PDB file of C-alpha atoms and ligand atoms in Angstrom:
ATOM      1  CA  MET A 254     -38.802  48.849  25.623  1.00  0.00           C
ATOM      2  CA  SER A 255     -37.718  52.145  24.650  1.00  0.00           C
ATOM      3  CA  ALA A 256     -36.038  54.606  27.249  1.00  0.00           C
ATOM      4  CA  PRO A 257     -37.372  57.552  29.224  1.00  0.00           C
ATOM      5  CA  PRO A 258     -37.388  61.239  28.129  1.00  0.00           C
ATOM      6  CA  ALA A 259     -33.578  62.476  28.269  1.00  0.00           C
ATOM      7  CA  ASN A 260     -34.709  64.560  31.501  1.00  0.00           C
ATOM      8  CA  GLU A 261     -36.029  61.721  33.410  1.00  0.00           C
ATOM      9  CA  ALA A 262     -33.972  59.399  35.578  1.00  0.00           C
ATOM     10  CA  PRO A 263     -34.011  55.928  34.051  1.00  0.00           C
ATOM     11  CA  GLU A 264     -34.864  53.645  37.024  1.00  0.00           C
ATOM     12  CA  ALA A 265     -35.635  50.258  35.294  1.00  0.00           C
ATOM     13  CA  ARG A 266     -32.235  49.444  34.021  1.00  0.00           C
ATOM     14  CA  PRO A 267     -29.543  51.749  35.381  1.00  0.00           C
ATOM     15  CA  ASP A 268     -26.905  49.632  33.684  1.00  0.00           C
ATOM     16  CA  GLY A 269     -28.493  49.371  30.560  1.00  0.00           C
ATOM     17  CA  SER A 270     -30.048  52.757  30.138  1.00  0.00           C
ATOM     18  CA  ASP A 271     -27.334  54.512  28.111  1.00  0.00           C
ATOM     19  CA  LEU A 272     -27.813  51.765  25.506  1.00  0.00           C
ATOM     20  CA  CYS A 273     -31.901  51.964  25.360  1.00  0.00           C
ATOM     21  CA  THR A 274     -31.579  55.642  25.396  1.00  0.00           C
ATOM     22  CA  ALA A 275     -29.585  55.723  22.338  1.00  0.00           C
ATOM     23  CA  CYS A 276     -31.794  52.899  20.841  1.00  0.00           C
ATOM     24  CA  GLY A 277     -35.620  52.472  21.192  1.00  0.00           C
ATOM     25  CA  LEU A 278     -35.999  50.249  18.555  1.00  0.00           C
ATOM     26  CA  CYS A 279     -37.855  47.116  20.240  1.00  0.00           C
ATOM     27  CA  CYS A 280     -40.761  49.986  20.318  1.00  0.00           C
ATOM     28  CA  THR A 281     -40.507  50.740  16.358  1.00  0.00           C
ATOM     29  CA  GLY A 282     -41.844  47.323  14.924  1.00  0.00           C
ATOM     30  CA  LEU A 283     -38.497  46.402  13.827  1.00  0.00           C
ATOM     31  CA  LEU A 284     -38.151  43.578  15.987  1.00  0.00           C
ATOM     32  CA  PHE A 285     -41.688  42.548  16.883  1.00  0.00           C
ATOM     33  CA  ASP A 286     -45.090  43.098  15.353  1.00  0.00           C
ATOM     34  CA  VAL A 287     -47.112  43.146  18.505  1.00  0.00           C
ATOM     35  CA  ALA A 288     -46.457  43.566  22.194  1.00  0.00           C
ATOM     36  CA  PRO A 289     -48.183  41.666  24.798  1.00  0.00           C
ATOM     37  CA  LEU A 290     -50.528  43.143  27.379  1.00  0.00           C
ATOM     38  CA  GLU A 291     -51.741  41.995  30.777  1.00  0.00           C
ATOM     39  CA  GLU A 292     -55.716  42.018  30.949  1.00  0.00           C
ATOM     40  CA  HIS A 293     -55.596  44.678  33.650  1.00  0.00           C
ATOM     41  CA  GLU A 294     -53.558  46.746  31.267  1.00  0.00           C
ATOM     42  CA  LEU A 295     -56.313  47.057  28.599  1.00  0.00           C
ATOM     43  CA  PRO A 296     -58.002  50.033  29.835  1.00  0.00           C
ATOM     44  CA  ARG A 297     -54.974  51.994  29.896  1.00  0.00           C
ATOM     45  CA  ALA A 298     -53.898  50.809  26.640  1.00  0.00           C
ATOM     46  CA  GLU A 299     -57.489  51.827  24.953  1.00  0.00           C
ATOM     47  CA  LYS A 300     -57.042  55.123  26.915  1.00  0.00           C
ATOM     48  CA  LEU A 301     -53.775  55.829  25.177  1.00  0.00           C
ATOM     49  CA  ARG A 302     -55.558  54.991  22.074  1.00  0.00           C
ATOM     50  CA  LEU A 303     -52.759  52.065  21.259  1.00  0.00           C
ATOM     51  CA  PRO A 304     -53.461  49.813  18.232  1.00  0.00           C
ATOM     52  CA  LEU A 305     -54.899  46.808  20.201  1.00  0.00           C
ATOM     53  CA  ALA A 306     -54.163  43.344  18.556  1.00  0.00           C
ATOM     54  CA  CYS A 307     -56.441  41.203  21.206  1.00  0.00           C
ATOM     55  CA  ASN A 308     -57.419  37.788  19.932  1.00  0.00           C
ATOM     56  CA  ARG A 309     -58.747  34.638  21.950  1.00  0.00           C
ATOM     57  CA  TYR A 310     -55.732  33.523  23.382  1.00  0.00           C
ATOM     58  CA  HIS A 311     -53.754  36.910  24.302  1.00  0.00           C
ATOM     59  CA  ASP A 312     -54.057  40.736  24.578  1.00  0.00           C
ATOM     60  CA  ALA A 313     -51.568  42.868  22.725  1.00  0.00           C
ATOM     61  CA  PHE A 314     -50.919  46.176  20.743  1.00  0.00           C
ATOM     62  CA  SER A 315     -49.417  46.658  17.390  1.00  0.00           C
ATOM     63  CA  LEU A 316     -46.117  48.077  16.890  1.00  0.00           C
ATOM     64  CA  PRO A 317     -44.818  50.625  16.093  1.00  0.00           C
ATOM     65  CA  CYS A 318     -45.966  51.873  19.235  1.00  0.00           C
ATOM     66  CA  PRO A 319     -47.467  55.543  18.927  1.00  0.00           C
ATOM     67  CA  CYS A 320     -46.361  56.433  22.098  1.00  0.00           C
ATOM     68  CA  HIS A 321     -42.536  56.263  20.729  1.00  0.00           C
ATOM     69  CA  LEU A 322     -41.762  59.701  19.571  1.00  0.00           C
ATOM     70  CA  ASP A 323     -38.176  60.965  18.721  1.00  0.00           C
ATOM     71  CA  ARG A 324     -36.782  57.662  19.991  1.00  0.00           C
ATOM     72  CA  LYS A 325     -38.487  58.058  23.569  1.00  0.00           C
ATOM     73  CA  CYS A 326     -41.245  56.789  25.317  1.00  0.00           C
ATOM     74  CA  THR A 327     -43.750  59.572  25.970  1.00  0.00           C
ATOM     75  CA  VAL A 328     -45.569  57.572  28.771  1.00  0.00           C
ATOM     76  CA  TYR A 329     -42.563  56.044  30.445  1.00  0.00           C
ATOM     77  CA  GLU A 330     -44.143  56.225  33.905  1.00  0.00           C
ATOM     78  CA  ALA A 331     -47.024  54.398  32.580  1.00  0.00           C
ATOM     79  CA  ARG A 332     -45.476  52.147  30.327  1.00  0.00           C
ATOM     80  CA  PHE A 333     -46.568  48.614  30.217  1.00  0.00           C
ATOM     81  CA  SER A 334     -45.072  45.502  31.959  1.00  0.00           C
ATOM     82  CA  VAL A 335     -43.618  44.092  28.797  1.00  0.00           C
ATOM     83  CA  CYS A 336     -41.987  47.554  27.960  1.00  0.00           C
ATOM     84  CA  SER A 337     -40.211  47.440  31.498  1.00  0.00           C
ATOM     85  CA  SER A 338     -39.368  43.666  31.839  1.00  0.00           C
ATOM     86  CA  TYR A 339     -38.124  43.175  28.000  1.00  0.00           C
ATOM     87  CA  GLU A 340     -34.466  43.145  27.249  1.00  0.00           C
ATOM     88  CA  CYS A 341     -32.744  42.051  23.947  1.00  0.00           C
ATOM     89  CA  GLY A 342     -29.935  39.989  23.923  1.00  0.00           C
ATOM     90  CA  LEU A 343     -27.418  42.795  23.416  1.00  0.00           C
ATOM     91  CA  LEU A 344     -28.787  44.534  26.495  1.00  0.00           C
ATOM     92  CA  ARG A 345     -28.278  41.582  28.322  1.00  0.00           C
ATOM     93  CA  ARG A 346     -25.132  40.824  27.385  1.00  0.00           C
ATOM     94  CA  CYS A 347     -24.183  44.751  27.629  1.00  0.00           C
ATOM     95  CA  LYS A 348     -25.444  44.849  31.332  1.00  0.00           C
ATOM     96  CA  ALA A 349     -23.536  41.462  32.058  1.00  0.00           C
ATOM     97  CA  GLY A 350     -20.384  42.911  30.775  1.00  0.00           C
ATOM     98  CA  GLU A 351     -19.779  40.675  27.873  1.00  0.00           C
ATOM     99  CA  VAL A 352     -20.116  43.313  25.348  1.00  0.00           C
ATOM    100  CA  PRO A 353     -18.657  46.884  26.050  1.00  0.00           C
ATOM    101  CA  LEU A 354     -21.011  49.599  26.005  1.00  0.00           C
ATOM    102  CA  GLY A 355     -19.114  51.258  23.215  1.00  0.00           C
ATOM    103  CA  GLU A 356     -19.449  48.274  21.090  1.00  0.00           C
ATOM    104  CA  ALA A 357     -23.202  47.896  22.074  1.00  0.00           C
ATOM    105  CA  LEU A 358     -23.747  51.627  20.938  1.00  0.00           C
ATOM    106  CA  SER A 359     -22.072  50.993  17.791  1.00  0.00           C
ATOM    107  CA  ARG A 360     -24.312  48.004  16.795  1.00  0.00           C
ATOM    108  CA  VAL A 361     -27.495  49.927  17.537  1.00  0.00           C
ATOM    109  CA  GLU A 362     -26.091  53.070  15.576  1.00  0.00           C
ATOM    110  CA  ARG A 363     -25.496  50.669  12.743  1.00  0.00           C
ATOM    111  CA  VAL A 364     -29.065  49.222  12.862  1.00  0.00           C
ATOM    112  CA  LEU A 365     -30.442  53.091  13.302  1.00  0.00           C
ATOM    113  CA  ARG A 366     -28.412  54.080  10.159  1.00  0.00           C
ATOM    114  CA  LEU A 367     -29.559  51.172   8.251  1.00  0.00           C
ATOM    115  CA  THR A 368     -33.080  51.666   9.176  1.00  0.00           C
ATOM    116  CA  ASP A 369     -32.856  55.391   7.971  1.00  0.00           C
ATOM    117  CA  ASP A 370     -31.316  53.644   4.717  1.00  0.00           C
ATOM    118  CA  VAL A 371     -34.530  51.666   4.243  1.00  0.00           C
ATOM    119  CA  ARG A 372     -37.007  54.301   5.533  1.00  0.00           C
ATOM    120  CA  ALA A 373     -35.428  56.815   3.041  1.00  0.00           C
ATOM    121  CA  ARG A 374     -36.462  54.437   0.005  1.00  0.00           C
ATOM    122  CA  VAL A 375     -39.872  53.699   1.502  1.00  0.00           C
ATOM    123  CA  PRO A 376     -42.696  56.041   1.695  1.00  0.00           C
ATOM    124  CA  PRO A 377     -44.416  55.613   5.269  1.00  0.00           C
ATOM    125  CA  LEU A 378     -47.880  54.572   5.504  1.00  0.00           C
ATOM    126  CA  VAL A 379     -50.906  55.902   7.358  1.00  0.00           C
ATOM    127  CA  PRO A 380     -51.389  54.321   9.988  1.00  0.00           C
ATOM    128  CA  PRO A 381     -47.725  53.174  10.199  1.00  0.00           C
ATOM    129  CA  ARG A 382     -46.980  49.471  10.337  1.00  0.00           C
ATOM    130  CA  PRO A 383     -43.527  47.694  10.529  1.00  0.00           C
ATOM    131  CA  LEU A 384     -41.208  48.741   8.341  1.00  0.00           C
ATOM    132  CA  TRP A 385     -40.716  45.369   6.809  1.00  0.00           C
ATOM    133  CA  ASP A 386     -44.411  45.452   5.988  1.00  0.00           C
ATOM    134  CA  GLU A 387     -44.273  49.022   4.635  1.00  0.00           C
ATOM    135  CA  ALA A 388     -41.315  47.807   2.305  1.00  0.00           C
ATOM    136  CA  ARG A 389     -43.205  44.696   1.085  1.00  0.00           C
ATOM    137  CA  GLU A 390     -46.245  46.815   0.244  1.00  0.00           C
ATOM    138  CA  HIS A 391     -44.067  49.500  -1.324  1.00  0.00           C
ATOM    139  CA  ILE A 392     -42.281  46.682  -3.625  1.00  0.00           C
ATOM    140  CA  ARG A 393     -45.944  44.863  -4.233  1.00  0.00           C
ATOM    141  CA  ARG A 394     -47.297  48.306  -5.542  1.00  0.00           C
ATOM    142  CA  ARG A 395     -44.321  49.432  -7.585  1.00  0.00           C
ATOM    143  CA  ASP A 396     -43.931  46.177  -9.366  1.00  0.00           C
ATOM    144  CA  ALA A 397     -47.638  46.218 -10.421  1.00  0.00           C
ATOM    145  CA  GLU A 398     -47.498  49.954 -11.928  1.00  0.00           C
ATOM    146  CA  ASP A 399     -43.961  50.436 -12.842  1.00  0.00           C
ATOM    147  CA  PRO A 400     -41.764  47.669 -15.254  1.00  0.00           C
ATOM    148  CA  SER A 401     -39.036  50.510 -15.957  1.00  0.00           C
ATOM    149  CA  PRO A 402     -35.238  49.421 -15.794  1.00  0.00           C
ATOM    150  CA  ALA A 403     -35.131  52.350 -13.078  1.00  0.00           C
ATOM    151  CA  TRP A 404     -37.451  50.643 -10.704  1.00  0.00           C
ATOM    152  CA  GLN A 405     -35.660  47.375 -11.115  1.00  0.00           C
ATOM    153  CA  GLY A 406     -32.488  49.295 -10.041  1.00  0.00           C
ATOM    154  CA  GLU A 407     -34.327  50.870  -7.048  1.00  0.00           C
ATOM    155  CA  ARG A 408     -35.917  47.553  -6.223  1.00  0.00           C
ATOM    156  CA  GLY A 409     -32.751  45.743  -5.907  1.00  0.00           C
ATOM    157  CA  ALA A 410     -31.264  48.306  -3.848  1.00  0.00           C
ATOM    158  CA  LEU A 411     -34.196  48.257  -1.422  1.00  0.00           C
ATOM    159  CA  VAL A 412     -34.185  44.419  -1.476  1.00  0.00           C
ATOM    160  CA  ALA A 413     -30.321  44.577  -0.435  1.00  0.00           C
ATOM    161  CA  ALA A 414     -30.806  47.082   2.175  1.00  0.00           C
ATOM    162  CA  LEU A 415     -33.687  45.228   3.761  1.00  0.00           C
ATOM    163  CA  GLY A 416     -31.278  42.112   3.743  1.00  0.00           C
ATOM    164  CA  GLU A 417     -28.419  44.125   5.452  1.00  0.00           C
ATOM    165  CA  LEU A 418     -30.816  45.502   8.148  1.00  0.00           C
ATOM    166  CA  ARG A 419     -32.165  42.036   8.700  1.00  0.00           C
ATOM    167  CA  ILE A 420     -28.992  40.437   9.496  1.00  0.00           C
ATOM    168  CA  ALA A 421     -27.672  43.559  11.565  1.00  0.00           C
ATOM    169  CA  CYS A 422     -31.035  43.091  13.782  1.00  0.00           C
ATOM    170  CA  ARG A 423     -30.336  39.539  14.318  1.00  0.00           C
ATOM    171  CA  GLU A 424     -26.892  39.514  14.834  1.00  0.00           C
ATOM    172  CA  GLY A 425     -26.563  42.919  16.419  1.00  0.00           C
ATOM    173  CA  LEU A 426     -29.573  43.350  18.849  1.00  0.00           C
ATOM    174  CA  ASP A 427     -30.507  39.334  18.889  1.00  0.00           C
ATOM    175  CA  PRO A 428     -34.161  40.135  20.004  1.00  0.00           C
TER     176      PRO A 428
HETATM  177  S1  SF4 B 219     -33.817  46.810  21.266  1.00  0.00           S
HETATM  178 FE1  SF4 B 219     -32.728  46.382  23.115  1.00  0.00          FE
HETATM  179  S2  SF4 B 219     -31.223  47.854  23.452  1.00  0.00           S
HETATM  180 FE2  SF4 B 219     -32.707  48.584  22.314  1.00  0.00          FE
HETATM  181  S3  SF4 B 219     -34.275  49.811  23.316  1.00  0.00           S
HETATM  182 FE3  SF4 B 219     -34.831  47.682  23.052  1.00  0.00          FE
HETATM  183  S4  SF4 B 219     -34.038  46.508  24.993  1.00  0.00           S
HETATM  184 FE4  SF4 B 219     -32.692  48.500  24.796  1.00  0.00          FE
HETATM  185  S1  SF4 B 220     -45.446  52.291  26.012  1.00  0.00           S
HETATM  186 FE1  SF4 B 220     -43.336  53.151  25.867  1.00  0.00          FE
HETATM  187  S2  SF4 B 220     -41.998  51.528  25.956  1.00  0.00           S
HETATM  188 FE2  SF4 B 220     -43.767  50.761  25.626  1.00  0.00          FE
HETATM  189  S3  SF4 B 220     -43.683  50.362  23.499  1.00  0.00           S
HETATM  190 FE3  SF4 B 220     -44.735  52.177  23.748  1.00  0.00          FE
HETATM  191  S4  SF4 B 220     -42.938  53.761  23.468  1.00  0.00           S
HETATM  192 FE4  SF4 B 220     -42.060  51.452  23.833  1.00  0.00          FE
END
């Protein structure tokens, strides 16, 4: 997940680092709600004050990851095993030479653009939650308090933007 700060040499994926550096979407909650942790990683996650989402079956932390800032991992050297091992389908195909880097970057840019479009319509929550949840909460709250045609228009545009983003994530990134 995510990419190193621009001034650090990417060591985990020499063939895919250009893509991940431009992306970082797997850290944002757009593709997954949680990221699994190894048991021995729990103390480090607690020290970083990650929002833990552990249950009787597995240890995990909630996404979006608070260590992801400006599309970069701020703890790159100390990131977790899932962070260094995860590769979306787009990255795998790019590294295999099945998708040219330029096309892969275009797909990432499209998802980022659509994400920004949705974000501009949905006020952020504190603490942050995945954009899908924040959008659902925003629609639920506005539905309850605003019967105006103006909101109905905004609502329709937001639902359409969410649908476009969902397809772009699924088909473009193949998480
Ligand atoms: S979503 Fe894929 S391309 Fe983007 S940072 Fe994660 S692994 Fe890299
Ligand atoms: S620790 Fe770094 S790589 Fe892992 S989810 Fe957080 S920002 Fe992404």
